[in-house]
PDB file of C-alpha atoms in Angstrom:
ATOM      1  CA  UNK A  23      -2.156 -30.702  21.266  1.00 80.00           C
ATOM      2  CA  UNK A  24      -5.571 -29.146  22.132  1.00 90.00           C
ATOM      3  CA  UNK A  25      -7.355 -26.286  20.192  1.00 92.00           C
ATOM      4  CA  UNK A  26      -5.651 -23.109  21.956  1.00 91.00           C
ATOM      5  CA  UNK A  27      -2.241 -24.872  21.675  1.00 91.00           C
ATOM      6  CA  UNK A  28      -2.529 -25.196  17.855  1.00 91.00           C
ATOM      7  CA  UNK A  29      -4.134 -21.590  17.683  1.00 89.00           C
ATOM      8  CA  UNK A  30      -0.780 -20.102  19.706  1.00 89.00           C
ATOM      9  CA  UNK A  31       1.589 -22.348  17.982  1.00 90.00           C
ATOM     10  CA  UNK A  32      -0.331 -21.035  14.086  1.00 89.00           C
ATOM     11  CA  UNK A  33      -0.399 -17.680  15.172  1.00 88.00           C
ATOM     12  CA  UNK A  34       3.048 -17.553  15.752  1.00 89.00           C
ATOM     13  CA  UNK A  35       3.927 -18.653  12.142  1.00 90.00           C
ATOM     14  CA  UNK A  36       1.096 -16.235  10.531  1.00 90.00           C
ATOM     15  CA  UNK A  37       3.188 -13.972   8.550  1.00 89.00           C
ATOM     16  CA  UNK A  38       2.390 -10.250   9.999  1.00 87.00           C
ATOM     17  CA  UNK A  39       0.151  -7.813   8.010  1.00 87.00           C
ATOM     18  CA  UNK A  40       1.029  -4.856   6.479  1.00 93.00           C
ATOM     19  CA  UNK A  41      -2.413  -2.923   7.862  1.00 92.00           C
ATOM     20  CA  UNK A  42      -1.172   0.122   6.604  1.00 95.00           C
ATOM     21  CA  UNK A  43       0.499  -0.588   3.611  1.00 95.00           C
ATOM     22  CA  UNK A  44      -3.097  -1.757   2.688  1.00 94.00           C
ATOM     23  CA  UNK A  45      -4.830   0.881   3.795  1.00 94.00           C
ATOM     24  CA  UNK A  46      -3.102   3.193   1.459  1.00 96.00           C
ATOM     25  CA  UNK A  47      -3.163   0.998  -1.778  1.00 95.00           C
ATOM     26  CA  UNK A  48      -7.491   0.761  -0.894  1.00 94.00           C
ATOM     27  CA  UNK A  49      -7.736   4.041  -0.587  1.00 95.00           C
ATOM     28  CA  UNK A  50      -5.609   4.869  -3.523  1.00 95.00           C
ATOM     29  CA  UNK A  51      -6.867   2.883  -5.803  1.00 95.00           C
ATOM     30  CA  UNK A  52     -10.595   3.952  -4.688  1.00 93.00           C
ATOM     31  CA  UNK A  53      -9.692   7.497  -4.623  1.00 95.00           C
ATOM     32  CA  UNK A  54      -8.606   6.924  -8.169  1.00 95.00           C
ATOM     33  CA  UNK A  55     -11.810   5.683  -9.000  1.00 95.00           C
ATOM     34  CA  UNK A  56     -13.695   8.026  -7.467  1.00 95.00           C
ATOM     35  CA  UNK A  57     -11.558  10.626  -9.470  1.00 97.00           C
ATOM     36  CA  UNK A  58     -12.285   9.040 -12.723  1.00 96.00           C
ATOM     37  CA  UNK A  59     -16.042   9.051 -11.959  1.00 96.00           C
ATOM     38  CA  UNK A  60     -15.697  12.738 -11.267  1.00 97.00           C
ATOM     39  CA  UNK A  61     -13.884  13.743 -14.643  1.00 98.00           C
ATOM     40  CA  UNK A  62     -16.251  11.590 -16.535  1.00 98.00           C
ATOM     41  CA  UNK A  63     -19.156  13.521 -15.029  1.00 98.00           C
ATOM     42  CA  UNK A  64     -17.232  17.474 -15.171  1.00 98.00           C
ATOM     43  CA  UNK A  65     -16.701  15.503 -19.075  1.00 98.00           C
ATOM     44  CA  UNK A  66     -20.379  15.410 -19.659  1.00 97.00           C
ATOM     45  CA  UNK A  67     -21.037  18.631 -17.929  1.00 97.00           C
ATOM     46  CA  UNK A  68     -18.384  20.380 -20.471  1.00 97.00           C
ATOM     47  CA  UNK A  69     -19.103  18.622 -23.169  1.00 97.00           C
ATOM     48  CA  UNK A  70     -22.833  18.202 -23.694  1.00 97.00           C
ATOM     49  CA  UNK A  71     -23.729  21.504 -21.137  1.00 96.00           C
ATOM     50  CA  UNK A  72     -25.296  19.400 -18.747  1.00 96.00           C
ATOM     51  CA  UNK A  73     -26.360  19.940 -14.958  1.00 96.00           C
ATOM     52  CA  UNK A  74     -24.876  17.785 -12.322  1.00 95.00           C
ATOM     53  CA  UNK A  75     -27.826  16.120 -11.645  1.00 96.00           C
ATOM     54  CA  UNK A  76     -28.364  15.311 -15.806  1.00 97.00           C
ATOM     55  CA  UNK A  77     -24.450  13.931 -15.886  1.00 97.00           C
ATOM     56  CA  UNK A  78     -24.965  11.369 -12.910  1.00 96.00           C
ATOM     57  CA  UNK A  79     -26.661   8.717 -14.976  1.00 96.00           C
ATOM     58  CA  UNK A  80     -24.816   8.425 -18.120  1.00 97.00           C
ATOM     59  CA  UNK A  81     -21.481   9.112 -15.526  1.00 97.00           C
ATOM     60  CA  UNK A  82     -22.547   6.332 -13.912  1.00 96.00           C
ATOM     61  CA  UNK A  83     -23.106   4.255 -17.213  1.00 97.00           C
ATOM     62  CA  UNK A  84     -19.831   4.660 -18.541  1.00 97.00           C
ATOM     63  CA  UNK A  85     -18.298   3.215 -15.030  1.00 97.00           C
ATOM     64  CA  UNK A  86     -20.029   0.445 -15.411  1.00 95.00           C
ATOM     65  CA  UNK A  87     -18.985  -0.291 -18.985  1.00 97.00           C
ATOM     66  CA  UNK A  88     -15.414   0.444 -17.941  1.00 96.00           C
ATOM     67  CA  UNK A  89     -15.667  -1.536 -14.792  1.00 95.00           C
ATOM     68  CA  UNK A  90     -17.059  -4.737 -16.980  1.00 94.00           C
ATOM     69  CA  UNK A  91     -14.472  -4.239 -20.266  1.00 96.00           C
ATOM     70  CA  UNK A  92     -11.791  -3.997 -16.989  1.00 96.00           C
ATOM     71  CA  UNK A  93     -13.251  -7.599 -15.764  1.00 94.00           C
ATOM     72  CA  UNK A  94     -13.258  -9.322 -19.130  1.00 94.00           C
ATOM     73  CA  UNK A  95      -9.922  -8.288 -19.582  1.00 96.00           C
ATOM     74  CA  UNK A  96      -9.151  -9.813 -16.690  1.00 94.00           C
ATOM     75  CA  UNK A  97      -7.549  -6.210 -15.092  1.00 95.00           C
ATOM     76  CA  UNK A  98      -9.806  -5.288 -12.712  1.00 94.00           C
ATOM     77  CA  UNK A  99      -8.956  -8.901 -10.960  1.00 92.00           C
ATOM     78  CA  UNK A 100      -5.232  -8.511 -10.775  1.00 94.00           C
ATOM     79  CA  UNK A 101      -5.958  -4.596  -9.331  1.00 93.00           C
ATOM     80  CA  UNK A 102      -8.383  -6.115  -7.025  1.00 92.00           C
ATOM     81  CA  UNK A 103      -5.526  -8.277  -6.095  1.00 93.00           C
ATOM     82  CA  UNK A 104      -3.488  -5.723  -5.395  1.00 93.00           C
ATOM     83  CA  UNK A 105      -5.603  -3.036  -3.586  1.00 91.00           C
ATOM     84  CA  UNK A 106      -7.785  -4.711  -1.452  1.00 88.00           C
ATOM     85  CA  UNK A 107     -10.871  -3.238  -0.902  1.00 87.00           C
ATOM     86  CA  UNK A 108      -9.679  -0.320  -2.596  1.00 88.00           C
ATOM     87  CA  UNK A 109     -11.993  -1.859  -5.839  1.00 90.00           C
ATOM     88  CA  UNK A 110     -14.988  -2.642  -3.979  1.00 85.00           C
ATOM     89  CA  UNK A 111     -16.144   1.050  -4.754  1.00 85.00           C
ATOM     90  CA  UNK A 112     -20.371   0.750  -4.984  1.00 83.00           C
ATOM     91  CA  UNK A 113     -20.731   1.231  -9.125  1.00 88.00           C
ATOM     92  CA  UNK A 114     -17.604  -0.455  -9.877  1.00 91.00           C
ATOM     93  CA  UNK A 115     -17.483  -3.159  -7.773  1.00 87.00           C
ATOM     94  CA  UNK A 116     -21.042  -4.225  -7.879  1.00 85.00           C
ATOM     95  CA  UNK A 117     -20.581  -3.816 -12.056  1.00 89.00           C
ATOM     96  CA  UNK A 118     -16.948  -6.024 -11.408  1.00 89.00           C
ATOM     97  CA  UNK A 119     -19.113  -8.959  -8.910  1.00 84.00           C
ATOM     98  CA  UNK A 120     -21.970  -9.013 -11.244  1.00 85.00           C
ATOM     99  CA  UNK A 121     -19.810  -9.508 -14.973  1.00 88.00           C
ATOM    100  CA  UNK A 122     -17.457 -12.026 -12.637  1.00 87.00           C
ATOM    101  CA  UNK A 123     -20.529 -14.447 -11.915  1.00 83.00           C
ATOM    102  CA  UNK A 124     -21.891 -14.230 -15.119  1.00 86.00           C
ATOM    103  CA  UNK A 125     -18.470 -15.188 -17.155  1.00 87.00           C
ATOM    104  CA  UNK A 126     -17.788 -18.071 -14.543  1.00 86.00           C
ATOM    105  CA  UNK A 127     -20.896 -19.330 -15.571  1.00 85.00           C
ATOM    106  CA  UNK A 128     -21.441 -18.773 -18.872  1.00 85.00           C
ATOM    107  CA  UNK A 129     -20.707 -22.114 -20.292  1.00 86.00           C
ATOM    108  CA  UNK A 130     -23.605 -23.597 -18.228  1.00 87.00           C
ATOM    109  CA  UNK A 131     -25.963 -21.689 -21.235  1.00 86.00           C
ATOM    110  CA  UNK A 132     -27.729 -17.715 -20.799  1.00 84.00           C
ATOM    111  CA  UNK A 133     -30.432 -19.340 -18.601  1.00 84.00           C
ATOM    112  CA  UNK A 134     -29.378 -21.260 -16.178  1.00 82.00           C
ATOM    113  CA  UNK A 135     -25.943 -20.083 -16.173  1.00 82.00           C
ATOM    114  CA  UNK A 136     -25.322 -16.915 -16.710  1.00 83.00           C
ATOM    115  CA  UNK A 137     -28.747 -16.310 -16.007  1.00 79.00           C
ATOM    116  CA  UNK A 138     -29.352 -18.034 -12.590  1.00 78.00           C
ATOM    117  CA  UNK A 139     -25.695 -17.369 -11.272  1.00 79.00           C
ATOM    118  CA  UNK A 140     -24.935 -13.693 -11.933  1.00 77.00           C
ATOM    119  CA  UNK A 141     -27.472 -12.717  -9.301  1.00 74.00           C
ATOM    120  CA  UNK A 142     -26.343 -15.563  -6.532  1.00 75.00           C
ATOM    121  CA  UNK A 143     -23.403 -12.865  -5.189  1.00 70.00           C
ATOM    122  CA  UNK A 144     -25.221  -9.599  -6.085  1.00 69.00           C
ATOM    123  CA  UNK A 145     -28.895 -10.756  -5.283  1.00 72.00           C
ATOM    124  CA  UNK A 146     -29.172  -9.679  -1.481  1.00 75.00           C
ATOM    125  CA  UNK A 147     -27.863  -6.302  -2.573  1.00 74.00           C
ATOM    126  CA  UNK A 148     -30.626  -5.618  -4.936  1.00 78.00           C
ATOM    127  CA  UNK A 149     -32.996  -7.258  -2.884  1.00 82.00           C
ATOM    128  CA  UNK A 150     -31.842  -5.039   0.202  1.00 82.00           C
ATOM    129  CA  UNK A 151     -31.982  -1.974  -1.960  1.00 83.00           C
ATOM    130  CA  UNK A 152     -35.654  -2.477  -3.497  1.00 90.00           C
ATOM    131  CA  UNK A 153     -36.783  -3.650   0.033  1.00 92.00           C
ATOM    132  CA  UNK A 154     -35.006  -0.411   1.642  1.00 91.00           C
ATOM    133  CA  UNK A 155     -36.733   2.178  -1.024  1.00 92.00           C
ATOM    134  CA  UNK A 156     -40.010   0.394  -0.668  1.00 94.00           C
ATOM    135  CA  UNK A 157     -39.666   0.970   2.930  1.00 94.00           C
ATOM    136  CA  UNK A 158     -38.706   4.706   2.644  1.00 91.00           C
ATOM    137  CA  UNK A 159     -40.517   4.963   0.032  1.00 90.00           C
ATOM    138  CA  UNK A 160     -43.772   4.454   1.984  1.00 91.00           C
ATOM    139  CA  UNK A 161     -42.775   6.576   5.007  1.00 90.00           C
ATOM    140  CA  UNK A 162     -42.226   9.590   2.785  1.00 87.00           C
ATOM    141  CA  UNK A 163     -45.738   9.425   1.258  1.00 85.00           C
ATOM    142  CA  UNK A 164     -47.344   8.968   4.803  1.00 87.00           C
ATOM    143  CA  UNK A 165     -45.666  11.859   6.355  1.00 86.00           C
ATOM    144  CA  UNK A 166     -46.336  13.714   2.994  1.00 78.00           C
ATOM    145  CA  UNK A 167     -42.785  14.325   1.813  1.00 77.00           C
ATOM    146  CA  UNK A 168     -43.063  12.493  -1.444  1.00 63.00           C
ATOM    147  CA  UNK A 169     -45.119  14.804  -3.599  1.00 59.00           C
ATOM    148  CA  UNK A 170     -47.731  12.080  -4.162  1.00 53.00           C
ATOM    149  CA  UNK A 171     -51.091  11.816  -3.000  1.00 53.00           C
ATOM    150  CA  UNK A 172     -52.566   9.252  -1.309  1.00 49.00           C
TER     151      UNK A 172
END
């Protein structure tokens, strides 16, 4: 049996996928999040008469802490499991790949484990973002957007 044989024959067996039964769990579950993010932040607003501007960082804080006490726990796996890439939200999911690496690791010591590891998955991300605001970053103060001087 050659290669496009076996390919026809193991296609034929592949169970089908429910694409759209999927697609509605992802974008559930992330529309959930999303919503969650939002009545933190109208929370802060409310509560501590901030601007929206002011609420975005500590809104974004407490995602993060819920989307690592989720990971420890060992929920935000099994939802993961569920919805897809429903849970790959930015915040949460970077917070979720980040606190994943660095408890898989953690018995190889803070250093070199936890340390070294948590930033294998996560490092071209940060390393794309710094690069990318550098970049902009530069353009703005050339063409005098920036506010700075040169």
């Amino acid at each position: 049996m050659d290669e496009k044989e076996y390919k026809k024959v193991a296609k034929k067996h592949e169970p089908p996928r429910p694409i759209l039964k999927n697609c509605l769990k992802a974008f559930l579950v992330g529309g959930t999040v999303c919503l969650i993010g939002q009545a933190i932040q109208e929370a802060f607003m409310a509560g501590f008469d901030m601007t929206s501007k002011e609420a975005s960082s500590p809104t974004v804080a407490v995602m993060i802490l819920i989307s690592v006490i989720l990971t420890c726990l060992g929920v935000y796996d099994k939802m993961a499991q569920w919805a897809g890439a429903g849970t790959a939200v930015p915040v949460t999911g970077f917070a979720n790949s980040m606190c994943s690496a660095a408890l898989e690791h953690r018995a190889e010591g803070l250093v070199l484990g936890v340390g070294a590891n948590m930033f294998k998955l996560a490092g071209s991300v940060i390393v794309f973002g710094v690069v990318a605001a550098f970049v902009v970053g530069i353009v703005y103060a050339f063409l005098g957007f920036g506010g700075g001087h040169l």
